[in-house]
Amino acid sequence: MHYRVHLRSLDRMRGDAGQLRRWQARWDQLRTATAPAAHRWKAADRDGFERWHARLAGDESLTAVILDAPAVQGHGLEALRAAVAEGVGVAAWDRRADGNSQSSELLTLLLGHTYTQLPEKVHRLRAGAEIEEDGPLWVGRHIAFFWDDPYRLVDREELLSA
């Protein structure tokens, strides 16, 4: 909670040219938008995964996903993998198995900020959750945030250890 985390998908960087193009196209769209266009995956819609995936694949203006189901097992993980494969660089979900509507609303509000504000907003949310014992920011302890910027420079330490 004390530091920002920026991820880099090595599989995606090593992927085919089409996957890299989709990733960069969605990120370029995200950079010019006032806020990410989120595509929500609902746990109750497990039977509609193909429809959800087809919409995501067919609309490059969708630049983020909100996962109501935990992305650690079952269809939630499948939805996250599909989003990464389609070039989405921003995803958020509640890590608790019994996520509630409060966390869903918070994720929607969070992704209402510009992409440049998102890492700082997540950091503040997590810092507030660390201080509060209970209250609206408590959900910050359970938010998972995936941020995969294809244009982020690789850290010097990463270069030296390679």
mmCIF file of C-alpha atoms in Angstrom:
data_model
loop_
_atom_site.group_PDB
_atom_site.id
_atom_site.type_symbol
_atom_site.label_atom_id
_atom_site.label_comp_id
_atom_site.label_asym_id
_atom_site.label_seq_id
_atom_site.Cartn_x
_atom_site.Cartn_y
_atom_site.Cartn_z
ATOM 1 C CA MET A 1 0.000 0.000 0.000
ATOM 2 C CA HIS A 2 2.969 2.311 0.382
ATOM 3 C CA TYR A 3 4.072 2.249 -3.230
ATOM 4 C CA ARG A 4 2.560 2.366 -6.667
ATOM 5 C CA VAL A 5 2.624 -0.772 -8.764
ATOM 6 C CA HIS A 6 2.924 -0.678 -12.530
ATOM 7 C CA LEU A 7 2.829 -4.007 -14.265
ATOM 8 C CA ARG A 8 4.262 -5.042 -17.573
ATOM 9 C CA SER A 9 2.867 -8.118 -19.253
ATOM 10 C CA LEU A 10 5.924 -9.895 -20.647
ATOM 11 C CA ASP A 11 3.713 -12.388 -22.452
ATOM 12 C CA ARG A 12 1.986 -9.519 -24.204
ATOM 13 C CA MET A 13 5.295 -7.803 -25.046
ATOM 14 C CA ARG A 14 6.537 -11.050 -26.588
ATOM 15 C CA GLY A 15 3.211 -11.744 -28.305
ATOM 16 C CA ASP A 16 2.416 -11.443 -31.968
ATOM 17 C CA ALA A 17 2.304 -8.114 -33.794
ATOM 18 C CA GLY A 18 -1.510 -8.105 -33.822
ATOM 19 C CA GLN A 19 -1.712 -8.347 -30.059
ATOM 20 C CA LEU A 20 0.823 -5.538 -29.640
ATOM 21 C CA ARG A 21 -1.134 -3.374 -32.099
ATOM 22 C CA ARG A 22 -4.414 -3.946 -30.187
ATOM 23 C CA TRP A 23 -2.711 -3.113 -26.889
ATOM 24 C CA GLN A 24 -1.200 0.118 -28.227
ATOM 25 C CA ALA A 25 -4.447 1.104 -29.990
ATOM 26 C CA ARG A 26 -6.483 0.705 -26.806
ATOM 27 C CA TRP A 27 -3.883 2.568 -24.766
ATOM 28 C CA ASP A 28 -3.824 5.419 -27.322
ATOM 29 C CA GLN A 29 -7.621 5.547 -27.067
ATOM 30 C CA LEU A 30 -7.349 5.638 -23.274
ATOM 31 C CA ARG A 31 -4.837 8.507 -23.369
ATOM 32 C CA THR A 32 -7.133 10.692 -25.466
ATOM 33 C CA ALA A 33 -10.371 9.909 -23.606
ATOM 34 C CA THR A 34 -11.690 11.905 -20.665
ATOM 35 C CA ALA A 35 -12.025 8.627 -18.743
ATOM 36 C CA PRO A 36 -11.600 4.932 -19.476
ATOM 37 C CA ALA A 37 -14.520 3.262 -21.214
ATOM 38 C CA ALA A 38 -15.082 0.313 -18.906
ATOM 39 C CA HIS A 39 -16.565 -2.997 -19.958
ATOM 40 C CA ARG A 40 -18.058 -4.752 -16.938
ATOM 41 C CA TRP A 41 -17.913 -8.492 -16.352
ATOM 42 C CA LYS A 42 -20.629 -9.638 -13.958
ATOM 43 C CA ALA A 43 -20.378 -12.920 -12.096
ATOM 44 C CA ALA A 44 -24.064 -13.538 -12.734
ATOM 45 C CA ASP A 45 -23.428 -13.427 -16.494
ATOM 46 C CA ARG A 46 -21.227 -16.530 -16.607
ATOM 47 C CA ASP A 47 -23.265 -18.007 -19.458
ATOM 48 C CA GLY A 48 -22.745 -14.884 -21.559
ATOM 49 C CA PHE A 49 -18.942 -14.951 -21.631
ATOM 50 C CA GLU A 50 -18.744 -15.383 -25.409
ATOM 51 C CA ARG A 51 -21.052 -12.386 -25.915
ATOM 52 C CA TRP A 52 -19.034 -10.288 -23.450
ATOM 53 C CA HIS A 53 -15.756 -11.286 -25.112
ATOM 54 C CA ALA A 54 -17.096 -10.620 -28.614
ATOM 55 C CA ARG A 55 -18.186 -7.119 -27.601
ATOM 56 C CA LEU A 56 -14.779 -6.421 -26.067
ATOM 57 C CA ALA A 57 -12.953 -7.745 -29.139
ATOM 58 C CA GLY A 58 -15.133 -5.768 -31.525
ATOM 59 C CA ASP A 59 -14.979 -2.391 -29.799
ATOM 60 C CA GLU A 60 -11.491 -0.892 -29.430
ATOM 61 C CA SER A 61 -12.957 2.092 -27.598
ATOM 62 C CA LEU A 62 -13.397 -0.156 -24.530
ATOM 63 C CA THR A 63 -10.192 0.593 -22.665
ATOM 64 C CA ALA A 64 -10.763 -0.926 -19.208
ATOM 65 C CA VAL A 65 -12.604 -3.774 -17.541
ATOM 66 C CA ILE A 66 -14.304 -3.981 -14.172
ATOM 67 C CA LEU A 67 -14.610 -7.515 -12.911
ATOM 68 C CA ASP A 68 -17.361 -8.187 -10.407
ATOM 69 C CA ALA A 69 -16.202 -11.782 -10.024
ATOM 70 C CA PRO A 70 -12.830 -12.354 -8.382
ATOM 71 C CA ALA A 71 -10.171 -12.711 -11.039
ATOM 72 C CA VAL A 72 -8.473 -15.582 -9.294
ATOM 73 C CA GLN A 73 -10.662 -18.473 -10.276
ATOM 74 C CA GLY A 74 -13.398 -19.474 -12.642
ATOM 75 C CA HIS A 75 -14.869 -17.090 -15.175
ATOM 76 C CA GLY A 76 -13.416 -13.984 -13.501
ATOM 77 C CA LEU A 77 -9.913 -15.134 -14.371
ATOM 78 C CA GLU A 78 -11.078 -16.101 -17.851
ATOM 79 C CA ALA A 79 -12.458 -12.578 -18.336
ATOM 80 C CA LEU A 80 -9.183 -11.002 -17.191
ATOM 81 C CA ARG A 81 -7.162 -13.212 -19.541
ATOM 82 C CA ALA A 82 -9.491 -12.339 -22.432
ATOM 83 C CA ALA A 83 -9.136 -8.622 -21.664
ATOM 84 C CA VAL A 84 -5.334 -8.863 -21.644
ATOM 85 C CA ALA A 85 -5.400 -10.807 -24.928
ATOM 86 C CA GLU A 86 -7.612 -8.114 -26.486
ATOM 87 C CA GLY A 87 -5.195 -5.363 -25.507
ATOM 88 C CA VAL A 88 -6.910 -3.897 -22.458
ATOM 89 C CA GLY A 89 -4.354 -2.304 -20.168
ATOM 90 C CA VAL A 90 -6.526 -1.312 -17.190
ATOM 91 C CA ALA A 91 -8.577 -3.671 -15.027
ATOM 92 C CA ALA A 92 -9.993 -3.434 -11.528
ATOM 93 C CA TRP A 93 -11.797 -5.846 -9.227
ATOM 94 C CA ASP A 94 -12.564 -6.576 -5.604
ATOM 95 C CA ARG A 95 -10.356 -9.479 -4.465
ATOM 96 C CA ARG A 96 -12.897 -10.705 -1.913
ATOM 97 C CA ALA A 97 -15.026 -13.645 -2.970
ATOM 98 C CA ASP A 98 -18.132 -11.886 -1.693
ATOM 99 C CA GLY A 99 -17.622 -8.463 -3.297
ATOM 100 C CA ASN A 100 -20.570 -6.159 -2.732
ATOM 101 C CA SER A 101 -22.331 -3.357 -4.582
ATOM 102 C CA GLN A 102 -20.326 -0.749 -2.646
ATOM 103 C CA SER A 103 -17.079 -1.987 -4.162
ATOM 104 C CA SER A 104 -18.679 -2.161 -7.608
ATOM 105 C CA GLU A 105 -19.808 1.458 -7.312
ATOM 106 C CA LEU A 106 -16.379 2.505 -6.060
ATOM 107 C CA LEU A 107 -14.651 0.822 -9.001
ATOM 108 C CA THR A 108 -17.009 2.593 -11.398
ATOM 109 C CA LEU A 109 -16.253 5.947 -9.738
ATOM 110 C CA LEU A 110 -12.533 5.195 -9.716
ATOM 111 C CA LEU A 111 -12.486 4.500 -13.442
ATOM 112 C CA GLY A 112 -14.296 7.786 -14.013
ATOM 113 C CA HIS A 113 -10.961 9.620 -13.699
ATOM 114 C CA THR A 114 -8.513 10.301 -16.497
ATOM 115 C CA TYR A 115 -5.848 7.676 -17.041
ATOM 116 C CA THR A 116 -3.142 10.013 -15.699
ATOM 117 C CA GLN A 117 -5.010 10.286 -12.378
ATOM 118 C CA LEU A 118 -5.746 6.577 -11.897
ATOM 119 C CA PRO A 119 -2.496 5.374 -10.252
ATOM 120 C CA GLU A 120 -2.574 8.275 -7.767
ATOM 121 C CA LYS A 121 -6.278 7.729 -6.999
ATOM 122 C CA VAL A 122 -5.672 4.032 -6.333
ATOM 123 C CA HIS A 123 -2.707 4.922 -4.139
ATOM 124 C CA ARG A 124 -4.811 7.383 -2.117
ATOM 125 C CA LEU A 125 -7.641 4.894 -1.794
ATOM 126 C CA ARG A 126 -5.245 2.257 -0.461
ATOM 127 C CA ALA A 127 -3.570 4.737 1.895
ATOM 128 C CA GLY A 128 -6.985 5.820 3.215
ATOM 129 C CA ALA A 129 -7.974 2.199 3.757
ATOM 130 C CA GLU A 130 -4.806 1.642 5.754
ATOM 131 C CA ILE A 131 -5.725 4.484 8.112
ATOM 132 C CA GLU A 132 -9.466 3.802 8.425
ATOM 133 C CA GLU A 133 -10.681 0.905 10.520
ATOM 134 C CA ASP A 134 -14.085 1.026 8.892
ATOM 135 C CA GLY A 135 -15.864 3.290 6.462
ATOM 136 C CA PRO A 136 -16.162 3.934 2.747
ATOM 137 C CA LEU A 137 -12.412 3.739 2.071
ATOM 138 C CA TRP A 138 -12.082 0.314 3.730
ATOM 139 C CA VAL A 139 -12.766 -1.333 0.380
ATOM 140 C CA GLY A 140 -9.381 0.044 -0.747
ATOM 141 C CA ARG A 141 -7.775 -2.857 1.106
ATOM 142 C CA HIS A 142 -9.420 -5.260 -1.298
ATOM 143 C CA ILE A 143 -9.129 -3.500 -4.642
ATOM 144 C CA ALA A 144 -6.938 -5.153 -7.247
ATOM 145 C CA PHE A 145 -5.773 -2.793 -9.965
ATOM 146 C CA PHE A 146 -4.079 -3.936 -13.178
ATOM 147 C CA TRP A 147 -2.199 -1.190 -15.050
ATOM 148 C CA ASP A 148 -0.214 -2.296 -18.091
ATOM 149 C CA ASP A 149 1.106 0.689 -20.071
ATOM 150 C CA PRO A 150 2.840 -0.368 -23.308
ATOM 151 C CA TYR A 151 4.779 2.904 -23.400
ATOM 152 C CA ARG A 152 6.167 2.844 -19.851
ATOM 153 C CA LEU A 153 9.914 2.806 -19.918
ATOM 154 C CA VAL A 154 11.474 -0.227 -18.330
ATOM 155 C CA ASP A 155 13.068 0.642 -15.009
ATOM 156 C CA ARG A 156 16.830 0.833 -14.944
ATOM 157 C CA GLU A 157 16.953 -1.838 -12.236
ATOM 158 C CA GLU A 158 15.035 -4.173 -14.547
ATOM 159 C CA LEU A 159 17.583 -3.581 -17.286
ATOM 160 C CA LEU A 160 20.561 -4.201 -14.994
ATOM 161 C CA SER A 161 19.150 -7.476 -13.641
ATOM 162 C CA ALA A 162 18.406 -8.902 -17.108
#
